[in-house]
Amino acid sequence: MDKPPIDKTREEVEAERKAKRAAKQERKKAALEKQKSDGFDQENQHKNKNSSSEQSKYTNANEPAKIPKPKTVEEVKDIKSVNLAKKPLGTMTHKVKLFNHLYTDSVSLLMENKLKINSGKVHPSFIKLGVQMRNCVVAGSNARCLAFLYALRQTISDFLTPEHKQFSRSFEEHLGPAIDHLMACRPFSVSMSNAHKYIMWHVKRLPTNISDGHAKDKLENIINNYIYVQIHMAGKAICIAAQNKIADEDVILTYGYSSLIERILTEAYSNNKKFSVIVVDSAPWYEGRQLLHRLVHNNIKCTYVLLSATSFIMTRATKVLLGAHALLANGYVMGRAGSSQIALIAKYFNVPVLVCCETYKFTERVQTDSIVFNELGNENDVMPKEQWLNNRYLIPLCLRYDVTTSDLVTAVVTEIAILPCTSVPVVLRVRPNDYGILNK
């Protein structure tokens, strides 16, 4: 006969379960300790084989070699943390992945520039201009274009055609290293690219039997005519058109420094226009201070604020005058970084925005943001190098230009007329043939 089952109380069942759990945990701990000790034993056996001869010198023959005690889990973690701390972090790139296509290898470019300069293939005028552009001594779209044309004119006057070669082809080969040198120092602006295309179009169409003297005279006349018509006369026409839009007691707001805006304001004041100017400026270059000094020197009443205070000062402004780096084919305006913010705030306060730009800065390039094409400044201008160089979590980014949409701009003042932004393709198409070369 089977014995009848004995009924257990609830407390007894719980006690049995706790005992089983405790026994299971002890078995797991014992298995882990055994596994760790086996691993350490294998390492120690490998070490002992290599050092058995040395241990025999210090141990007796009768005594067995002492096996080192295996380290605990905490000791192993401490050793790993110390080893990680001793390892160098490596070189920090400090690059924004979104703008990787804009970064350049400055070390390799400097080495290439030195080789080109030492080889004598680059004219001294281009070497001087490259240093000035790299150090931002020559800044601004018009200033860079003028300096480039002056250096090109000097190079043409000093050039000698090799024997049994044509002037046009040999000069184009001679100018190539100089252009590469300038591009390595700082990328070309749209104005410089258009001027270079215009001059080289005329160089390629020189007669094959032309003498050096006639070729040089012709090219120098072309460069002088380009400077006079496209820059000086165009600026004068823009000044006349912009002054008609300035009324007495106007408050003109401008941003940064533009040689064309300075010329408009000084000539308007000399023509007895009574107005005041608000100069908005921003880091890191503070170009507006240069405009402020020149306007105050001409006895023009000015107010100076930073970009962060634009929304507070915009209520006083009646018009906004902005310069431009380039006008794109889709009607967008490319200007110094911060211009789009000025235009956006002016749009909110219903203040008209006039962009003053010569037509030789028009381009068939299409761009809808500041990421596809831009120019990077020096990170040390944003903050000192000591603050970000050894900080892996801090990446300074210094963009020079931004893009303003066409709906934020009221009109563009050019030497042809006051036009909407969307008329850029029309101007490029109906312009005279000599000027239409620029974007072909």
GROMACS .gro file of C-alpha atoms in nm:
model
  440
    1MET     CA    1   0.000   0.000   0.000
    2ASP     CA    2   0.129   0.350  -0.099
    3LYS     CA    3   0.157   0.601   0.174
    4PRO     CA    4  -0.090   0.883   0.154
    5PRO     CA    5   0.063   1.220   0.046
    6ILE     CA    6   0.155   1.449   0.328
    7ASP     CA    7   0.007   1.796   0.294
    8LYS     CA    8   0.269   2.073   0.325
    9THR     CA    9   0.197   2.412   0.459
   10ARG     CA   10   0.245   2.727   0.253
   11GLU     CA   11   0.547   2.832   0.459
   12GLU     CA   12   0.724   2.503   0.398
   13VAL     CA   13   0.673   2.526   0.020
   14GLU     CA   14   0.817   2.879   0.009
   15ALA     CA   15   1.115   2.773   0.220
   16GLU     CA   16   1.193   2.486  -0.020
   17ARG     CA   17   1.175   2.721  -0.319
   18LYS     CA   18   1.413   2.968  -0.154
   19ALA     CA   19   1.656   2.689  -0.078
   20LYS     CA   20   1.650   2.570  -0.440
   21ARG     CA   21   1.715   2.924  -0.567
   22ALA     CA   22   2.006   2.974  -0.329
   23ALA     CA   23   2.159   2.640  -0.433
   24LYS     CA   24   2.121   2.731  -0.801
   25GLN     CA   25   2.295   3.069  -0.751
   26GLU     CA   26   2.582   2.904  -0.563
   27ARG     CA   27   2.632   2.653  -0.847
   28LYS     CA   28   2.645   2.941  -1.101
   29LYS     CA   29   2.902   3.131  -0.893
   30ALA     CA   30   3.116   2.819  -0.856
   31ALA     CA   31   3.104   2.756  -1.234
   32LEU     CA   32   3.204   3.118  -1.312
   33GLU     CA   33   3.492   3.110  -1.066
   34LYS     CA   34   3.613   2.782  -1.208
   35GLN     CA   35   3.598   2.919  -1.565
   36LYS     CA   36   3.794   3.232  -1.468
   37SER     CA   37   4.053   3.033  -1.275
   38ASP     CA   38   4.099   2.798  -1.575
   39GLY     CA   39   4.155   3.095  -1.804
   40PHE     CA   40   4.410   3.248  -1.571
   41ASP     CA   41   4.579   2.911  -1.527
   42GLN     CA   42   4.629   2.876  -1.903
   43GLU     CA   43   4.785   3.223  -1.924
   44ASN     CA   44   5.006   3.156  -1.625
   45GLN     CA   45   5.117   2.820  -1.763
   46HIS     CA   46   5.222   2.991  -2.087
   47LYS     CA   47   5.414   3.251  -1.890
   48ASN     CA   48   5.568   2.990  -1.661
   49LYS     CA   49   5.702   2.794  -1.957
   50ASN     CA   50   5.892   3.099  -2.078
   51SER     CA   51   6.021   3.195  -1.736
   52SER     CA   52   6.087   2.847  -1.591
   53SER     CA   53   6.463   2.884  -1.633
   54GLU     CA   54   6.462   3.212  -1.443
   55GLN     CA   55   6.241   3.075  -1.163
   56SER     CA   56   6.471   2.778  -1.118
   57LYS     CA   57   6.751   3.012  -1.014
   58TYR     CA   58   6.549   3.152  -0.727
   59THR     CA   59   6.346   2.845  -0.621
   60ASN     CA   60   6.460   2.520  -0.468
   61ALA     CA   61   6.436   2.199  -0.664
   62ASN     CA   62   6.221   2.034  -0.397
   63GLU     CA   63   5.973   2.320  -0.372
   64PRO     CA   64   5.706   2.349  -0.645
   65ALA     CA   65   5.673   2.672  -0.838
   66LYS     CA   66   5.419   2.907  -0.688
   67ILE     CA   67   5.119   2.973  -0.909
   68PRO     CA   68   4.998   3.333  -0.890
   69LYS     CA   69   4.658   3.388  -0.741
   70PRO     CA   70   4.390   3.458  -1.003
   71LYS     CA   71   4.263   3.814  -1.009
   72THR     CA   72   3.908   3.896  -0.923
   73VAL     CA   73   3.659   4.059  -1.164
   74GLU     CA   74   3.704   4.401  -1.000
   75GLU     CA   75   4.084   4.389  -1.042
   76VAL     CA   76   4.050   4.297  -1.409
   77LYS     CA   77   3.813   4.594  -1.468
   78ASP     CA   78   4.056   4.830  -1.296
   79ILE     CA   79   4.344   4.709  -1.514
   80LYS     CA   80   4.138   4.758  -1.832
   81SER     CA   81   4.035   5.110  -1.731
   82VAL     CA   82   4.397   5.204  -1.659
   83ASN     CA   83   4.510   5.069  -1.997
   84LEU     CA   84   4.234   5.260  -2.178
   85ALA     CA   85   4.332   5.577  -1.997
   86LYS     CA   86   4.695   5.534  -2.101
   87LYS     CA   87   4.608   5.489  -2.472
   88PRO     CA   88   4.626   5.813  -2.675
   89LEU     CA   89   4.299   5.946  -2.812
   90GLY     CA   90   4.449   5.999  -3.156
   91THR     CA   91   4.427   6.298  -3.382
   92MET     CA   92   4.098   6.484  -3.366
   93THR     CA   93   3.963   6.587  -3.705
   94HIS     CA   94   3.726   6.862  -3.587
   95LYS     CA   95   3.521   6.848  -3.906
   96VAL     CA   96   3.148   6.873  -3.960
   97LYS     CA   97   3.042   6.576  -4.173
   98LEU     CA   98   2.776   6.782  -4.353
   99PHE     CA   99   3.049   7.013  -4.488
  100ASN     CA  100   3.318   6.753  -4.562
  101HIS     CA  101   3.325   6.856  -4.929
  102LEU     CA  102   3.432   7.209  -4.831
  103TYR     CA  103   3.736   7.114  -4.624
  104THR     CA  104   4.080   7.116  -4.789
  105ASP     CA  105   4.414   6.968  -4.690
  106SER     CA  106   4.599   7.288  -4.605
  107VAL     CA  107   4.934   7.112  -4.550
  108SER     CA  108   4.947   6.953  -4.894
  109LEU     CA  109   4.828   7.275  -5.058
  110LEU     CA  110   5.102   7.472  -4.887
  111MET     CA  111   5.363   7.223  -5.007
  112GLU     CA  112   5.231   7.244  -5.363
  113ASN     CA  113   5.233   7.623  -5.347
  114LYS     CA  114   5.594   7.625  -5.229
  115LEU     CA  115   5.695   7.399  -5.516
  116LYS     CA  116   5.517   7.621  -5.768
  117ILE     CA  117   5.667   7.938  -5.622
  118ASN     CA  118   6.019   7.796  -5.611
  119SER     CA  119   5.990   7.671  -5.968
  120GLY     CA  120   5.940   8.027  -6.093
  121LYS     CA  121   5.618   7.945  -6.280
  122VAL     CA  122   5.407   8.188  -6.073
  123HIS     CA  123   5.443   8.561  -6.134
  124PRO     CA  124   5.538   8.768  -5.824
  125SER     CA  125   5.218   8.971  -5.854
  126PHE     CA  126   5.011   8.653  -5.813
  127ILE     CA  127   5.228   8.541  -5.521
  128LYS     CA  128   5.165   8.873  -5.347
  129LEU     CA  129   4.792   8.857  -5.423
  130GLY     CA  130   4.771   8.501  -5.288
  131VAL     CA  131   4.923   8.607  -4.955
  132GLN     CA  132   4.686   8.905  -4.934
  133MET     CA  133   4.382   8.691  -5.011
  134ARG     CA  134   4.482   8.420  -4.767
  135ASN     CA  135   4.527   8.673  -4.484
  136CYS     CA  136   4.206   8.859  -4.585
  137VAL     CA  137   4.400   9.180  -4.653
  138VAL     CA  138   4.216   9.191  -4.986
  139ALA     CA  139   3.854   9.102  -4.908
  140GLY     CA  140   3.524   9.174  -5.076
  141SER     CA  141   3.401   9.073  -5.418
  142ASN     CA  142   3.494   9.394  -5.601
  143ALA     CA  143   3.832   9.433  -5.429
  144ARG     CA  144   3.937   9.077  -5.508
  145CYS     CA  145   3.830   9.111  -5.871
  146LEU     CA  146   4.018   9.439  -5.913
  147ALA     CA  147   4.334   9.298  -5.752
  148PHE     CA  148   4.312   8.990  -5.976
  149LEU     CA  149   4.279   9.201  -6.291
  150TYR     CA  150   4.571   9.423  -6.190
  151ALA     CA  151   4.790   9.117  -6.126
  152LEU     CA  152   4.680   8.968  -6.460
  153ARG     CA  153   4.766   9.290  -6.641
  154GLN     CA  154   5.113   9.293  -6.483
  155THR     CA  155   5.167   8.930  -6.582
  156ILE     CA  156   5.070   9.004  -6.943
  157SER     CA  157   5.313   9.295  -6.964
  158ASP     CA  158   5.603   9.081  -6.833
  159PHE     CA  159   5.527   8.772  -7.041
  160LEU     CA  160   5.759   8.670  -7.324
  161THR     CA  161   5.644   8.420  -7.586
  162PRO     CA  162   5.881   8.124  -7.633
  163GLU     CA  163   6.028   8.069  -7.976
  164HIS     CA  164   5.816   7.888  -8.237
  165LYS     CA  165   5.502   7.916  -8.020
  166GLN     CA  166   5.182   8.117  -8.036
  167PHE     CA  167   5.114   8.389  -7.783
  168SER     CA  168   4.766   8.271  -7.688
  169ARG     CA  169   4.852   7.906  -7.622
  170SER     CA  170   5.180   7.975  -7.443
  171PHE     CA  171   5.022   8.246  -7.226
  172GLU     CA  172   4.738   8.014  -7.129
  173GLU     CA  173   4.990   7.749  -7.022
  174HIS     CA  174   5.192   8.011  -6.836
  175LEU     CA  175   4.884   8.139  -6.649
  176GLY     CA  176   4.767   7.794  -6.533
  177PRO     CA  177   5.002   7.753  -6.230
  178ALA     CA  178   4.925   8.111  -6.117
  179ILE     CA  179   4.549   8.042  -6.120
  180ASP     CA  180   4.601   7.716  -5.929
  181HIS     CA  181   4.811   7.905  -5.674
  182LEU     CA  182   4.535   8.161  -5.616
  183MET     CA  183   4.270   7.889  -5.590
  184ALA     CA  184   4.479   7.712  -5.327
  185CYS     CA  185   4.517   8.033  -5.125
  186ARG     CA  186   4.144   8.109  -5.138
  187PRO     CA  187   3.866   7.995  -5.374
  188PHE     CA  188   3.769   8.231  -5.653
  189SER     CA  189   3.468   8.455  -5.606
  190VAL     CA  190   3.202   8.468  -5.876
  191SER     CA  191   3.332   8.808  -5.987
  192MET     CA  192   3.686   8.672  -6.029
  193SER     CA  193   3.563   8.365  -6.219
  194ASN     CA  194   3.359   8.578  -6.459
  195ALA     CA  195   3.647   8.819  -6.517
  196HIS     CA  196   3.889   8.530  -6.580
  197LYS     CA  197   3.651   8.369  -6.831
  198TYR     CA  198   3.604   8.700  -7.010
  199ILE     CA  199   3.978   8.770  -7.047
  200MET     CA  200   4.064   8.415  -7.151
  201TRP     CA  201   3.786   8.421  -7.413
  202HIS     CA  202   3.966   8.714  -7.577
  203VAL     CA  203   4.308   8.549  -7.535
  204LYS     CA  204   4.195   8.238  -7.724
  205ARG     CA  205   4.066   8.450  -8.013
  206LEU     CA  206   4.386   8.639  -8.078
  207PRO     CA  207   4.526   8.594  -8.430
  208THR     CA  208   4.799   8.335  -8.466
  209ASN     CA  209   5.039   8.574  -8.643
  210ILE     CA  210   5.001   8.862  -8.397
  211SER     CA  211   5.316   9.003  -8.239
  212ASP     CA  212   5.376   9.016  -7.865
  213GLY     CA  213   5.351   9.393  -7.850
  214HIS     CA  214   5.014   9.412  -8.027
  215ALA     CA  215   4.876   9.121  -7.825
  216LYS     CA  216   4.979   9.280  -7.496
  217ASP     CA  217   4.833   9.618  -7.592
  218LYS     CA  218   4.507   9.459  -7.698
  219LEU     CA  219   4.471   9.253  -7.378
  220GLU     CA  220   4.562   9.547  -7.155
  221ASN     CA  221   4.296   9.758  -7.328
  222ILE     CA  222   4.042   9.480  -7.277
  223ILE     CA  223   4.126   9.459  -6.904
  224ASN     CA  224   4.112   9.838  -6.860
  225ASN     CA  225   3.780   9.853  -7.043
  226TYR     CA  226   3.640   9.573  -6.828
  227ILE     CA  227   3.742   9.752  -6.507
  228TYR     CA  228   3.600  10.083  -6.627
  229VAL     CA  229   3.267   9.955  -6.764
  230GLN     CA  230   3.183   9.657  -6.544
  231ILE     CA  231   3.302   9.794  -6.208
  232HIS     CA  232   3.345  10.173  -6.202
  233MET     CA  233   3.068  10.283  -6.439
  234ALA     CA  234   2.832  10.013  -6.316
  235GLY     CA  235   2.886  10.130  -5.958
  236LYS     CA  236   2.818  10.489  -6.061
  237ALA     CA  237   2.490  10.392  -6.231
  238ILE     CA  238   2.383  10.191  -5.927
  239CYS     CA  239   2.457  10.489  -5.701
  240ILE     CA  240   2.230  10.714  -5.909
  241ALA     CA  241   1.948  10.458  -5.909
  242ALA     CA  242   1.976  10.386  -5.536
  243GLN     CA  243   1.987  10.756  -5.440
  244ASN     CA  244   1.647  10.807  -5.601
  245LYS     CA  245   1.505  10.556  -5.353
  246ILE     CA  246   1.650  10.739  -5.050
  247ALA     CA  247   1.422  11.010  -4.912
  248ASP     CA  248   1.482  11.269  -4.642
  249GLU     CA  249   1.458  11.148  -4.283
  250ASP     CA  250   1.508  10.787  -4.396
  251VAL     CA  251   1.678  10.538  -4.166
  252ILE     CA  252   1.892  10.305  -4.380
  253LEU     CA  253   1.993   9.971  -4.230
  254THR     CA  254   2.291   9.790  -4.377
  255TYR     CA  255   2.494   9.485  -4.280
  256GLY     CA  256   2.869   9.434  -4.275
  257TYR     CA  257   3.088   9.622  -4.518
  258SER     CA  258   3.029   9.672  -4.888
  259SER     CA  259   3.229   9.917  -5.099
  260LEU     CA  260   2.923   9.975  -5.319
  261ILE     CA  261   2.696  10.053  -5.021
  262GLU     CA  262   2.958  10.291  -4.885
  263ARG     CA  263   2.973  10.472  -5.218
  264ILE     CA  264   2.593  10.500  -5.237
  265LEU     CA  265   2.560  10.645  -4.887
  266THR     CA  266   2.848  10.892  -4.915
  267GLU     CA  267   2.732  11.025  -5.252
  268ALA     CA  268   2.374  11.052  -5.130
  269TYR     CA  269   2.489  11.255  -4.829
  270SER     CA  270   2.703  11.477  -5.051
  271ASN     CA  271   2.386  11.547  -5.258
  272ASN     CA  272   2.218  11.693  -4.945
  273LYS     CA  273   2.011  11.385  -4.861
  274LYS     CA  274   1.919  11.389  -4.492
  275PHE     CA  275   1.919  11.039  -4.353
  276SER     CA  276   2.076  10.823  -4.083
  277VAL     CA  277   2.237  10.482  -4.103
  278ILE     CA  278   2.215  10.173  -3.882
  279VAL     CA  279   2.521   9.951  -3.927
  280VAL     CA  280   2.460   9.591  -3.821
  281ASP     CA  281   2.772   9.385  -3.758
  282SER     CA  282   2.859   9.034  -3.646
  283ALA     CA  283   3.151   8.815  -3.543
  284PRO     CA  284   3.408   8.699  -3.627
  285TRP     CA  285   3.541   8.967  -3.865
  286TYR     CA  286   3.333   9.272  -3.761
  287GLU     CA  287   3.357   9.425  -4.108
  288GLY     CA  288   3.086   9.677  -4.021
  289ARG     CA  289   3.332   9.873  -3.810
  290GLN     CA  290   3.519   9.971  -4.125
  291LEU     CA  291   3.197  10.105  -4.280
  292LEU     CA  292   3.110  10.281  -3.955
  293HIS     CA  293   3.445  10.462  -3.939
  294ARG     CA  294   3.420  10.580  -4.300
  295LEU     CA  295   3.061  10.702  -4.268
  296VAL     CA  296   3.131  10.886  -3.943
  297HIS     CA  297   3.438  11.041  -4.105
  298ASN     CA  298   3.199  11.185  -4.368
  299ASN     CA  299   2.973  11.329  -4.092
  300ILE     CA  300   2.690  11.081  -4.149
  301LYS     CA  301   2.482  11.001  -3.841
  302CYS     CA  302   2.521  10.632  -3.760
  303THR     CA  303   2.409  10.370  -3.510
  304TYR     CA  304   2.610  10.055  -3.453
  305VAL     CA  305   2.450   9.729  -3.331
  306LEU     CA  306   2.529   9.360  -3.346
  307LEU     CA  307   2.334   9.101  -3.541
  308SER     CA  308   2.161   8.971  -3.228
  309ALA     CA  309   1.991   9.311  -3.179
  310THR     CA  310   1.849   9.334  -3.532
  311SER     CA  311   1.492   9.251  -3.431
  312PHE     CA  312   1.493   9.535  -3.176
  313ILE     CA  313   1.642   9.799  -3.409
  314MET     CA  314   1.446   9.701  -3.723
  315THR     CA  315   1.138   9.893  -3.599
  316ARG     CA  316   1.330  10.217  -3.662
  317ALA     CA  317   1.451  10.129  -4.013
  318THR     CA  318   1.266  10.244  -4.326
  319LYS     CA  319   1.485  10.069  -4.587
  320VAL     CA  320   1.748   9.796  -4.594
  321LEU     CA  321   2.044   9.816  -4.834
  322LEU     CA  322   2.255   9.503  -4.875
  323GLY     CA  323   2.556   9.414  -5.085
  324ALA     CA  324   2.589   9.081  -5.265
  325HIS     CA  325   2.860   8.831  -5.343
  326ALA     CA  326   2.665   8.692  -5.638
  327LEU     CA  327   2.314   8.664  -5.783
  328LEU     CA  328   2.217   8.310  -5.879
  329ALA     CA  329   2.008   8.205  -6.177
  330ASN     CA  330   1.714   8.100  -5.959
  331GLY     CA  331   1.691   8.450  -5.811
  332TYR     CA  332   1.863   8.371  -5.483
  333VAL     CA  333   2.117   8.614  -5.342
  334MET     CA  334   2.451   8.490  -5.214
  335GLY     CA  335   2.601   8.727  -4.956
  336ARG     CA  336   2.808   8.732  -4.641
  337ALA     CA  337   2.682   8.508  -4.362
  338GLY     CA  338   2.400   8.684  -4.177
  339SER     CA  339   2.242   8.860  -4.476
  340SER     CA  340   1.955   8.612  -4.494
  341GLN     CA  341   1.872   8.677  -4.129
  342ILE     CA  342   1.859   9.053  -4.195
  343ALA     CA  343   1.628   9.000  -4.492
  344LEU     CA  344   1.405   8.764  -4.294
  345ILE     CA  345   1.361   9.010  -4.007
  346ALA     CA  346   1.298   9.296  -4.251
  347LYS     CA  347   1.030   9.086  -4.423
  348TYR     CA  348   0.859   9.031  -4.089
  349PHE     CA  349   0.854   9.408  -4.015
  350ASN     CA  350   0.748   9.495  -4.375
  351VAL     CA  351   1.070   9.689  -4.444
  352PRO     CA  352   1.177   9.690  -4.812
  353VAL     CA  353   1.506   9.515  -4.889
  354LEU     CA  354   1.716   9.645  -5.179
  355VAL     CA  355   2.017   9.443  -5.293
  356CYS     CA  356   2.281   9.645  -5.481
  357CYS     CA  357   2.477   9.429  -5.725
  358GLU     CA  358   2.656   9.476  -6.057
  359THR     CA  359   2.553   9.250  -6.343
  360TYR     CA  360   2.903   9.105  -6.381
  361LYS     CA  361   2.832   8.918  -6.055
  362PHE     CA  362   2.535   8.736  -6.212
  363THR     CA  363   2.592   8.367  -6.263
  364GLU     CA  364   2.408   8.071  -6.410
  365ARG     CA  365   2.481   7.866  -6.100
  366VAL     CA  366   2.170   7.743  -5.915
  367GLN     CA  367   2.180   7.698  -5.539
  368THR     CA  368   1.904   7.667  -5.280
  369ASP     CA  369   2.110   7.644  -4.962
  370SER     CA  370   2.449   7.729  -4.814
  371ILE     CA  371   2.571   7.368  -4.802
  372VAL     CA  372   2.631   7.272  -5.166
  373PHE     CA  373   2.882   7.551  -5.227
  374ASN     CA  374   3.037   7.778  -4.968
  375GLU     CA  375   3.368   7.896  -4.836
  376LEU     CA  376   3.510   7.811  -4.495
  377GLY     CA  377   3.693   8.069  -4.288
  378ASN     CA  378   3.955   8.013  -4.024
  379GLU     CA  379   3.824   7.834  -3.713
  380ASN     CA  380   4.060   8.038  -3.495
  381ASP     CA  381   3.863   8.350  -3.585
  382VAL     CA  382   3.556   8.202  -3.416
  383MET     CA  383   3.734   8.117  -3.091
  384PRO     CA  384   4.092   8.071  -2.970
  385LYS     CA  385   4.261   7.749  -3.071
  386GLU     CA  386   4.327   7.648  -2.709
  387GLN     CA  387   3.953   7.624  -2.638
  388TRP     CA  388   3.860   7.372  -2.908
  389LEU     CA  389   4.173   7.188  -3.024
  390ASN     CA  390   4.179   6.932  -2.739
  391ASN     CA  391   3.802   6.915  -2.698
  392ARG     CA  392   3.658   6.623  -2.893
  393TYR     CA  393   3.300   6.744  -2.837
  394LEU     CA  394   3.349   7.095  -2.982
  395ILE     CA  395   3.374   7.160  -3.358
  396PRO     CA  396   3.395   7.526  -3.470
  397LEU     CA  397   3.250   7.606  -3.811
  398CYS     CA  398   3.309   7.936  -3.990
  399LEU     CA  399   3.093   7.981  -4.302
  400ARG     CA  400   3.157   8.294  -4.506
  401TYR     CA  401   2.838   8.310  -4.715
  402ASP     CA  402   2.470   8.231  -4.696
  403VAL     CA  403   2.186   8.224  -4.948
  404THR     CA  404   1.881   8.452  -4.930
  405THR     CA  405   1.562   8.340  -5.105
  406SER     CA  406   1.406   8.564  -5.367
  407ASP     CA  407   1.082   8.619  -5.173
  408LEU     CA  408   1.276   8.804  -4.901
  409VAL     CA  409   1.426   9.058  -5.144
  410THR     CA  410   1.212   9.346  -5.272
  411ALA     CA  411   1.432   9.438  -5.571
  412VAL     CA  412   1.787   9.430  -5.705
  413VAL     CA  413   1.952   9.760  -5.801
  414THR     CA  414   2.176   9.709  -6.107
  415GLU     CA  415   2.335   9.938  -6.364
  416ILE     CA  416   2.066   9.834  -6.611
  417ALA     CA  417   1.761   9.907  -6.394
  418ILE     CA  418   1.594   9.815  -6.067
  419LEU     CA  419   1.486   9.458  -6.132
  420PRO     CA  420   1.327   9.168  -5.944
  421CYS     CA  421   1.550   8.881  -5.843
  422THR     CA  422   1.385   8.643  -6.088
  423SER     CA  423   1.510   8.847  -6.385
  424VAL     CA  424   1.867   8.714  -6.358
  425PRO     CA  425   1.824   8.457  -6.642
  426VAL     CA  426   1.676   8.728  -6.864
  427VAL     CA  427   1.973   8.960  -6.804
  428LEU     CA  428   2.217   8.680  -6.881
  429ARG     CA  429   2.036   8.602  -7.206
  430VAL     CA  430   1.970   8.951  -7.348
  431ARG     CA  431   2.296   9.111  -7.239
  432PRO     CA  432   2.537   9.211  -7.520
  433ASN     CA  433   2.749   8.929  -7.657
  434ASP     CA  434   3.072   9.056  -7.501
  435TYR     CA  435   2.917   9.032  -7.157
  436GLY     CA  436   2.727   8.714  -7.230
  437ILE     CA  437   3.060   8.536  -7.259
  438LEU     CA  438   3.101   8.540  -6.884
  439ASN     CA  439   2.875   8.244  -6.813
  440LYS     CA  440   2.946   8.027  -7.115
   0.00000   0.00000   0.00000
